[in-house]
mmCIF file of C-alpha atoms in Angstrom:
data_model
loop_
_atom_site.group_PDB
_atom_site.id
_atom_site.type_symbol
_atom_site.label_atom_id
_atom_site.label_comp_id
_atom_site.label_asym_id
_atom_site.label_seq_id
_atom_site.Cartn_x
_atom_site.Cartn_y
_atom_site.Cartn_z
ATOM 1 C CA MET A 1 95.800 173.120 120.589
ATOM 2 C CA LYS A 2 93.879 170.156 119.208
ATOM 3 C CA GLU A 3 95.817 167.878 116.892
ATOM 4 C CA TYR A 4 94.008 167.088 113.663
ATOM 5 C CA SER A 5 94.466 164.098 111.359
ATOM 6 C CA ARG A 6 93.205 162.413 108.205
ATOM 7 C CA GLY A 7 90.470 160.749 110.240
ATOM 8 C CA SER A 8 89.670 163.922 112.145
ATOM 9 C CA PRO A 9 90.516 167.039 110.113
ATOM 10 C CA SER A 10 89.574 170.539 111.173
ATOM 11 C CA ARG A 11 86.177 172.001 110.380
ATOM 12 C CA LEU A 12 87.875 174.508 108.071
ATOM 13 C CA TYR A 13 89.573 171.712 106.127
ATOM 14 C CA LEU A 14 86.176 170.115 105.448
ATOM 15 C CA GLU A 15 84.658 173.474 104.548
ATOM 16 C CA LEU A 16 87.432 174.222 102.060
ATOM 17 C CA LEU A 17 87.168 170.727 100.592
ATOM 18 C CA GLY A 18 83.467 171.348 99.923
ATOM 19 C CA LEU A 19 84.224 174.667 98.223
ATOM 20 C CA TYR A 20 86.826 173.110 95.940
ATOM 21 C CA LYS A 21 84.449 170.279 95.034
ATOM 22 C CA GLU A 22 81.867 172.883 93.982
ATOM 23 C CA TRP A 23 84.456 174.619 91.827
ATOM 24 C CA HIS A 24 85.413 171.413 90.049
ATOM 25 C CA GLN A 25 81.796 170.450 89.480
ATOM 26 C CA GLY A 26 81.188 173.858 87.965
ATOM 27 C CA GLY A 27 84.013 173.432 85.494
ATOM 28 C CA ASP A 28 86.002 176.379 86.864
ATOM 29 C CA LYS A 29 89.051 177.147 84.731
ATOM 30 C CA HIS A 30 91.295 177.209 87.795
ATOM 31 C CA PHE A 31 92.896 174.176 89.433
ATOM 32 C CA ARG A 32 93.187 172.262 86.166
ATOM 33 C CA GLY A 33 96.568 170.962 87.264
ATOM 34 C CA GLY A 34 100.007 171.881 86.038
ATOM 35 C CA TRP A 35 103.511 172.535 87.245
ATOM 36 C CA GLY A 36 104.475 176.134 86.659
ATOM 37 C CA GLY A 37 107.794 177.879 86.951
ATOM 38 C CA LYS A 38 110.852 175.714 87.573
ATOM 39 C CA ALA A 39 109.027 172.797 89.206
ATOM 40 C CA HIS A 40 109.609 170.465 86.245
ATOM 41 C CA LYS A 41 113.364 171.009 86.458
ATOM 42 C CA TYR A 42 113.499 170.374 90.193
ATOM 43 C CA VAL A 43 111.367 167.231 90.035
ATOM 44 C CA ARG A 44 113.242 165.894 87.014
ATOM 45 C CA GLU A 45 116.561 166.305 88.814
ATOM 46 C CA LEU A 46 115.290 164.651 92.005
ATOM 47 C CA ALA A 47 113.852 161.766 89.985
ATOM 48 C CA ARG A 48 117.170 161.351 88.161
ATOM 49 C CA GLN A 49 119.279 161.497 91.317
ATOM 50 C CA THR A 50 117.117 158.922 93.102
ATOM 51 C CA ASN A 51 116.445 156.710 90.061
ATOM 52 C CA SER A 52 112.713 157.120 90.634
ATOM 53 C CA LYS A 53 110.139 155.467 88.378
ATOM 54 C CA THR A 54 106.810 156.237 90.081
ATOM 55 C CA LEU A 55 105.476 159.615 91.153
ATOM 56 C CA LEU A 56 102.459 160.758 93.159
ATOM 57 C CA ASP A 57 101.129 164.210 92.303
ATOM 58 C CA TYR A 58 99.488 165.079 95.635
ATOM 59 C CA GLY A 59 96.843 167.763 95.055
ATOM 60 C CA CYS A 60 96.839 167.399 91.280
ATOM 61 C CA GLY A 61 93.621 169.304 90.580
ATOM 62 C CA ARG A 62 92.006 167.922 87.451
ATOM 63 C CA GLY A 63 95.362 166.527 86.370
ATOM 64 C CA LEU A 64 95.108 167.794 82.816
ATOM 65 C CA HIS A 65 98.874 168.253 82.679
ATOM 66 C CA PHE A 66 99.432 164.494 82.677
ATOM 67 C CA ILE A 67 96.172 162.970 81.373
ATOM 68 C CA ASN A 68 95.646 165.294 78.409
ATOM 69 C CA PRO A 69 98.665 165.611 76.072
ATOM 70 C CA LYS A 70 96.826 168.335 74.134
ATOM 71 C CA MET A 71 96.866 170.636 77.135
ATOM 72 C CA GLY A 72 100.244 171.865 76.003
ATOM 73 C CA GLU A 73 103.303 170.550 74.230
ATOM 74 C CA LYS A 74 105.561 172.052 76.899
ATOM 75 C CA ASP A 75 103.893 170.166 79.755
ATOM 76 C CA SER A 76 103.873 166.894 77.826
ATOM 77 C CA ARG A 77 107.528 167.196 76.847
ATOM 78 C CA LEU A 78 108.716 168.123 80.331
ATOM 79 C CA LEU A 79 106.709 165.389 82.014
ATOM 80 C CA ALA A 80 108.147 162.879 79.549
ATOM 81 C CA GLU A 81 111.642 164.039 80.496
ATOM 82 C CA ILE A 82 110.930 163.247 84.160
ATOM 83 C CA GLY A 83 110.472 159.628 83.089
ATOM 84 C CA CYS A 84 108.091 158.555 85.882
ATOM 85 C CA GLU A 85 104.690 156.921 85.864
ATOM 86 C CA ILE A 86 102.451 159.583 87.426
ATOM 87 C CA THR A 87 99.516 158.921 89.757
ATOM 88 C CA GLY A 88 97.230 161.788 90.689
ATOM 89 C CA TYR A 89 95.471 162.466 93.975
ATOM 90 C CA ASP A 90 93.105 165.323 94.754
ATOM 91 C CA PRO A 91 90.338 164.881 97.346
ATOM 92 C CA ALA A 92 88.210 167.590 95.715
ATOM 93 C CA TYR A 93 88.082 166.052 92.219
ATOM 94 C CA HIS A 94 86.229 162.757 91.932
ATOM 95 C CA PRO A 95 88.424 160.955 89.344
ATOM 96 C CA PHE A 96 91.416 161.390 91.679
ATOM 97 C CA SER A 97 89.702 161.556 95.070
ATOM 98 C CA ALA A 98 90.501 158.040 96.317
ATOM 99 C CA LEU A 99 93.394 158.060 98.772
ATOM 100 C CA PRO A 100 96.337 156.284 97.104
ATOM 101 C CA GLN A 101 97.545 152.935 98.354
ATOM 102 C CA GLY A 102 101.155 151.954 98.922
ATOM 103 C CA LYS A 103 104.235 154.049 98.305
ATOM 104 C CA PHE A 104 105.724 155.945 95.386
ATOM 105 C CA ASP A 105 109.345 156.698 94.623
ATOM 106 C CA GLY A 106 108.595 160.404 94.649
ATOM 107 C CA VAL A 107 105.758 162.610 95.892
ATOM 108 C CA VAL A 108 105.233 166.184 94.775
ATOM 109 C CA ALA A 109 102.949 168.834 96.283
ATOM 110 C CA ILE A 110 103.017 171.783 93.912
ATOM 111 C CA ASP A 111 100.893 174.828 94.800
ATOM 112 C CA VAL A 112 99.073 172.710 97.385
ATOM 113 C CA MET A 113 100.120 173.483 100.936
ATOM 114 C CA GLU A 114 99.092 177.149 100.898
ATOM 115 C CA HIS A 115 95.535 175.929 100.214
ATOM 116 C CA ILE A 116 95.532 173.892 103.450
ATOM 117 C CA SER A 117 94.374 175.498 106.715
ATOM 118 C CA ASP A 118 97.340 175.960 109.039
ATOM 119 C CA ASP A 119 95.875 173.640 111.700
ATOM 120 C CA ASP A 120 95.897 170.827 109.132
ATOM 121 C CA VAL A 121 99.314 171.541 107.640
ATOM 122 C CA PRO A 122 101.182 169.138 110.011
ATOM 123 C CA TRP A 123 99.138 166.022 109.272
ATOM 124 C CA VAL A 124 98.948 166.720 105.538
ATOM 125 C CA LEU A 125 102.740 167.077 105.379
ATOM 126 C CA GLU A 126 103.183 163.871 107.387
ATOM 127 C CA GLU A 127 100.797 162.075 105.037
ATOM 128 C CA ILE A 128 102.822 163.231 102.037
ATOM 129 C CA PHE A 129 105.983 161.846 103.605
ATOM 130 C CA SER A 130 104.202 158.560 104.358
ATOM 131 C CA PHE A 131 103.701 158.006 100.611
ATOM 132 C CA ALA A 132 107.304 158.788 99.639
ATOM 133 C CA ARG A 133 109.947 156.106 99.193
ATOM 134 C CA LYS A 134 112.835 158.208 97.822
ATOM 135 C CA PHE A 135 111.990 161.903 97.656
ATOM 136 C CA ALA A 136 109.365 164.555 98.346
ATOM 137 C CA PHE A 137 109.174 167.930 96.639
ATOM 138 C CA PHE A 138 107.187 170.965 97.798
ATOM 139 C CA LEU A 139 106.541 174.170 95.922
ATOM 140 C CA VAL A 140 104.775 176.712 98.136
ATOM 141 C CA THR A 141 103.599 180.239 97.343
ATOM 142 C CA THR A 142 103.989 182.659 100.237
ATOM 143 C CA VAL A 143 101.706 185.488 99.045
ATOM 144 C CA PRO A 144 97.944 185.791 98.293
ATOM 145 C CA ALA A 145 96.566 184.372 95.051
ATOM 146 C CA ARG A 146 94.505 186.222 92.455
ATOM 147 C CA LYS A 147 91.558 183.935 93.129
ATOM 148 C CA SER A 148 89.161 184.352 96.082
ATOM 149 C CA PHE A 149 86.190 182.437 97.397
ATOM 150 C CA LYS A 150 82.728 183.962 97.085
ATOM 151 C CA ASP A 151 82.939 185.237 100.659
ATOM 152 C CA GLY A 152 86.090 187.183 99.840
ATOM 153 C CA ARG A 153 88.637 184.878 101.467
ATOM 154 C CA ASN A 154 91.754 184.312 99.409
ATOM 155 C CA VAL A 155 92.224 180.744 98.195
ATOM 156 C CA HIS A 156 95.693 180.807 99.725
ATOM 157 C CA VAL A 157 94.354 180.320 103.221
ATOM 158 C CA THR A 158 97.744 179.817 104.843
ATOM 159 C CA ILE A 159 100.104 182.643 103.945
ATOM 160 C CA ARG A 160 103.334 182.188 105.832
ATOM 161 C CA PRO A 161 106.977 183.120 105.200
ATOM 162 C CA GLU A 162 109.470 180.678 103.751
ATOM 163 C CA THR A 163 111.134 180.137 107.131
ATOM 164 C CA TRP A 164 107.822 178.961 108.644
ATOM 165 C CA TRP A 165 107.237 176.474 105.847
ATOM 166 C CA ARG A 166 110.766 175.125 105.987
ATOM 167 C CA GLU A 167 110.412 174.397 109.684
ATOM 168 C CA LYS A 168 106.996 172.750 109.249
ATOM 169 C CA ILE A 169 108.303 170.513 106.461
ATOM 170 C CA LYS A 170 111.385 169.504 108.460
ATOM 171 C CA GLU A 171 109.254 168.849 111.538
ATOM 172 C CA ALA A 172 106.835 166.676 109.558
ATOM 173 C CA LYS A 173 109.717 164.667 108.133
ATOM 174 C CA ARG A 174 111.032 164.030 111.636
ATOM 175 C CA THR A 175 107.599 163.079 112.953
ATOM 176 C CA ALA A 176 107.010 160.727 110.016
ATOM 177 C CA ARG A 177 110.475 159.224 110.607
ATOM 178 C CA SER A 178 111.138 159.640 106.927
ATOM 179 C CA ARG A 179 114.598 159.340 105.392
ATOM 180 C CA VAL A 180 113.671 160.586 101.928
ATOM 181 C CA ARG A 181 115.404 163.413 100.117
ATOM 182 C CA VAL A 182 113.466 166.676 100.332
ATOM 183 C CA GLY A 183 113.268 169.450 97.765
ATOM 184 C CA MET A 184 111.639 172.825 98.454
ATOM 185 C CA SER A 185 110.937 175.876 96.344
ATOM 186 C CA PHE A 186 109.083 179.054 97.318
ATOM 187 C CA ARG A 187 107.359 181.761 95.297
ATOM 188 C CA ASP A 188 106.806 185.222 96.649
ATOM 189 C CA ARG A 189 104.905 186.719 93.750
ATOM 190 C CA VAL A 190 101.762 185.844 91.822
ATOM 191 C CA LYS A 191 101.583 186.289 88.061
ATOM 192 C CA GLY A 192 99.435 189.232 87.085
ATOM 193 C CA THR A 193 99.435 191.040 90.437
ATOM 194 C CA GLY A 194 102.765 192.838 90.414
ATOM 195 C CA GLU A 195 103.257 191.847 94.051
ATOM 196 C CA GLY A 196 106.484 190.468 95.414
ATOM 197 C CA GLY A 197 109.953 190.891 94.078
ATOM 198 C CA SER A 198 111.438 187.489 93.331
ATOM 199 C CA GLY A 199 110.737 183.817 92.873
ATOM 200 C CA ASP A 200 108.772 181.896 90.256
ATOM 201 C CA ALA A 201 105.371 183.139 89.159
ATOM 202 C CA CYS A 202 102.268 181.325 90.358
ATOM 203 C CA GLN A 203 99.181 181.312 88.101
ATOM 204 C CA VAL A 204 96.486 180.370 90.654
#
């Protein structure tokens, strides 16, 4: 199997990137950014335990959860409790599309990895670890989303069980030779669908 990379991603990765860019340009209400469920609590605890001051939100969407305090008092309060300066990165949204430089104390990928084609999952995970100085946190949904592309494909293009994701994340950490602390959380239901029996609700 061909190994893909940042410099040479799969054709599907580029296709999906184009679709997400179209969505953002059209002002779609989805992918505004935001950390649902218990993600705030997990990230806050990791930041506290590692004395982290800077945070990269990898795959932040439009980042309204940290650039627009009026988006919601809950988001603003919880982000303030984390106590980190937040930098956003999302290749599909122009204000945040430039690849970050340097390292950050913590890196979070919340509701991101299931949107990455499985051939590209390894290099994306390794890239996330390459930005992290103290910790990395992943929240992955393991079931289909409510949202689909125009051709009928679900936006969660990589639907895999928790065990698969855990192994991929551990493997990427080893490959990246990273020593950071890793946090993982998995959701097996999507809000509004009635599917799945446990886990935090995803609103994609």
